[in-house]
mmCIF file of C-alpha atoms in Angstrom:
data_model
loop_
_atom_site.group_PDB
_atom_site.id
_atom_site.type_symbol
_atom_site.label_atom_id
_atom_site.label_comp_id
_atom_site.label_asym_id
_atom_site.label_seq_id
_atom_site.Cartn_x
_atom_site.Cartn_y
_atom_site.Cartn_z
ATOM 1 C CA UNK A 1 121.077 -38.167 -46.724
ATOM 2 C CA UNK A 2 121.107 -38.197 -42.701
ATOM 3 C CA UNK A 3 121.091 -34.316 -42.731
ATOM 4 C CA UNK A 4 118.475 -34.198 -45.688
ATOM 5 C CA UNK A 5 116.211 -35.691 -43.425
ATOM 6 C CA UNK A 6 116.577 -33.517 -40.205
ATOM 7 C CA UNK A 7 116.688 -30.634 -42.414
ATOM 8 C CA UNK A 8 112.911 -31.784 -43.805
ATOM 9 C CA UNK A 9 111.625 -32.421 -40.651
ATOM 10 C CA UNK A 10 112.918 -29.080 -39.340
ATOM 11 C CA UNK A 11 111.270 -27.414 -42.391
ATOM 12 C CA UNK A 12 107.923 -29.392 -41.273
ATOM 13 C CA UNK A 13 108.007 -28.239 -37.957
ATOM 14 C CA UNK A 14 108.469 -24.494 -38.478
ATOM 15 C CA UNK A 15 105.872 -25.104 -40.921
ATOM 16 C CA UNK A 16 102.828 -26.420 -38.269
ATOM 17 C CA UNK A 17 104.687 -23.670 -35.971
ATOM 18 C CA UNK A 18 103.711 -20.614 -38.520
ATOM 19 C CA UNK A 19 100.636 -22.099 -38.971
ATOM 20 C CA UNK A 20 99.405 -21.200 -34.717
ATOM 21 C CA UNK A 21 98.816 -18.345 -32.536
ATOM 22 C CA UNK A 22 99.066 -18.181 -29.157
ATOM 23 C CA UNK A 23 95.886 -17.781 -27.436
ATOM 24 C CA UNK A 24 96.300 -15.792 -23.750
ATOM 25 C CA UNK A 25 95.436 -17.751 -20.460
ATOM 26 C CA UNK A 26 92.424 -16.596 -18.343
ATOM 27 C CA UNK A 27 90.601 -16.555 -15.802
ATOM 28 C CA UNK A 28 86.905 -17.712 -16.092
ATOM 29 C CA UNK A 29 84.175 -16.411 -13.605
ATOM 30 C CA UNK A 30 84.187 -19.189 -11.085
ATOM 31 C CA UNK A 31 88.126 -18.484 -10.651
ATOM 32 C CA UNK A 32 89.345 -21.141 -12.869
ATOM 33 C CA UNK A 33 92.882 -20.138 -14.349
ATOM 34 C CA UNK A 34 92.948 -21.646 -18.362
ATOM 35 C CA UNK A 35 96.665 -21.568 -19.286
ATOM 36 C CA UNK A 36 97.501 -20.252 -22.371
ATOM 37 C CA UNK A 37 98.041 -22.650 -25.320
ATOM 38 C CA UNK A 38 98.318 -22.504 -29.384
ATOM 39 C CA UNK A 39 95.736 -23.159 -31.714
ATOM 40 C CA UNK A 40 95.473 -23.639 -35.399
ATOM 41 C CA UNK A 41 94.829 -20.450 -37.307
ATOM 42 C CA UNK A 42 91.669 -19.773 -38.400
ATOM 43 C CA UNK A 43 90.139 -21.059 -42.105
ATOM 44 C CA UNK A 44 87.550 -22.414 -43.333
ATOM 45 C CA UNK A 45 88.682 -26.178 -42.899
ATOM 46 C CA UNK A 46 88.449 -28.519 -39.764
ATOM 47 C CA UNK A 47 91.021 -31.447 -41.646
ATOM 48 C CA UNK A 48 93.942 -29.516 -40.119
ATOM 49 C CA UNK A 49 93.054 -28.711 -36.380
ATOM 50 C CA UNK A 50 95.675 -30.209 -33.888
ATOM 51 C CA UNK A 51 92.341 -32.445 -32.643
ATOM 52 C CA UNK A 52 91.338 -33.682 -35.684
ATOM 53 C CA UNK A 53 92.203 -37.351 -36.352
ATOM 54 C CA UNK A 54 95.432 -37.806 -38.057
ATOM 55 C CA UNK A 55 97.531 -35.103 -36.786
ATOM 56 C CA UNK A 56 99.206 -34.344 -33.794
ATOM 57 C CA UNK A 57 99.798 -31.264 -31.879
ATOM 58 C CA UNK A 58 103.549 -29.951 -31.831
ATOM 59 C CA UNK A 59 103.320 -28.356 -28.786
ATOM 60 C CA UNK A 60 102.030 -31.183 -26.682
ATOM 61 C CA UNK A 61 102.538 -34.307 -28.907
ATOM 62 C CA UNK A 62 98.707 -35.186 -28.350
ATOM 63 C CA UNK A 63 97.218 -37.225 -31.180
ATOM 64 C CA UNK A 64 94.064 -35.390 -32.425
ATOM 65 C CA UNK A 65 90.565 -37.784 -32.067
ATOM 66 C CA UNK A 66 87.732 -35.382 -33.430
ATOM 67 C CA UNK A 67 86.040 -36.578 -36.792
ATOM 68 C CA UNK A 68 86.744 -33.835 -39.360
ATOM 69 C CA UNK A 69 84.023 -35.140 -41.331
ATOM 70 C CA UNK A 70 81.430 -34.888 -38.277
ATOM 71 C CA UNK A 71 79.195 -32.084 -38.541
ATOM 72 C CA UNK A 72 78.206 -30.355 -35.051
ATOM 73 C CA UNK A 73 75.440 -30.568 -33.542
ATOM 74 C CA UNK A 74 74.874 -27.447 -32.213
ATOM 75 C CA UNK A 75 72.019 -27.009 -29.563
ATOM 76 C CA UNK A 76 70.743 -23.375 -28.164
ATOM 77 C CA UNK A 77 72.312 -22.450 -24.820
ATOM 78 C CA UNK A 78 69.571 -23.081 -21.818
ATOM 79 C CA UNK A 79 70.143 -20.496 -19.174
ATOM 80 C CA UNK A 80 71.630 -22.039 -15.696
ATOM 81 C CA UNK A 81 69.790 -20.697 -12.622
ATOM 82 C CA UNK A 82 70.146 -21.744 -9.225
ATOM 83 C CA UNK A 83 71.302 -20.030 -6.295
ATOM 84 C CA UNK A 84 74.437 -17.759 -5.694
ATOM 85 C CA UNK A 85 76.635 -17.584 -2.839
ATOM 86 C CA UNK A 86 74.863 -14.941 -1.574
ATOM 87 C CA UNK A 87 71.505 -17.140 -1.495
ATOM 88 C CA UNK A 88 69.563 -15.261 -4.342
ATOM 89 C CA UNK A 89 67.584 -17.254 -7.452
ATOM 90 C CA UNK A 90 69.768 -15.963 -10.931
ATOM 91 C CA UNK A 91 69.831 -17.073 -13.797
ATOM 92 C CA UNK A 92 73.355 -17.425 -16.308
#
């Protein structure tokens, strides 16, 4: 029974395993590095993201707190100007 158990939980975890990609790590243009990390593979669901509430990411054991059910509110981008470091007005 012991090694039915181990053996399902195994099975689970190559199963939330196959079901990522990893995504490359970066370097954003103020010279940030992003490590790389896994995501969920795309579909047309939200239910089984590693942030969505009630399931947890294998990789990093993080419980997921992002409402499914929530739709987003998506607002347009506003450019971001200001000054560079060279002193000139531009615009993002």
């Amino acid at each position: 029974m012991k090694k039915m158990i181990v053996f399902a939980c195994a099975l689970m975890a190559t199963a939330a395993f196959a079901e990522s990609h990893l995504r490359s790590g970066y370097v954003t243009k103020n010279g940030t590095y992003v490590a790389p990390s896994y995501a969920t593979n795309p579909n047309n669901t939200r239910v089984d993201n590693y942030s969505s509430q009630g399931n947890v990411n294998p990789y990093s054991g993080r419980v997921g707190t992002v409402d499914p059910y929530r739709q987003p509110t998506y607002q347009p981008s506003q450019p971001r100007c200001g000054a560079n470091q060279y002193g000139q007005y531009v615009c993002h």
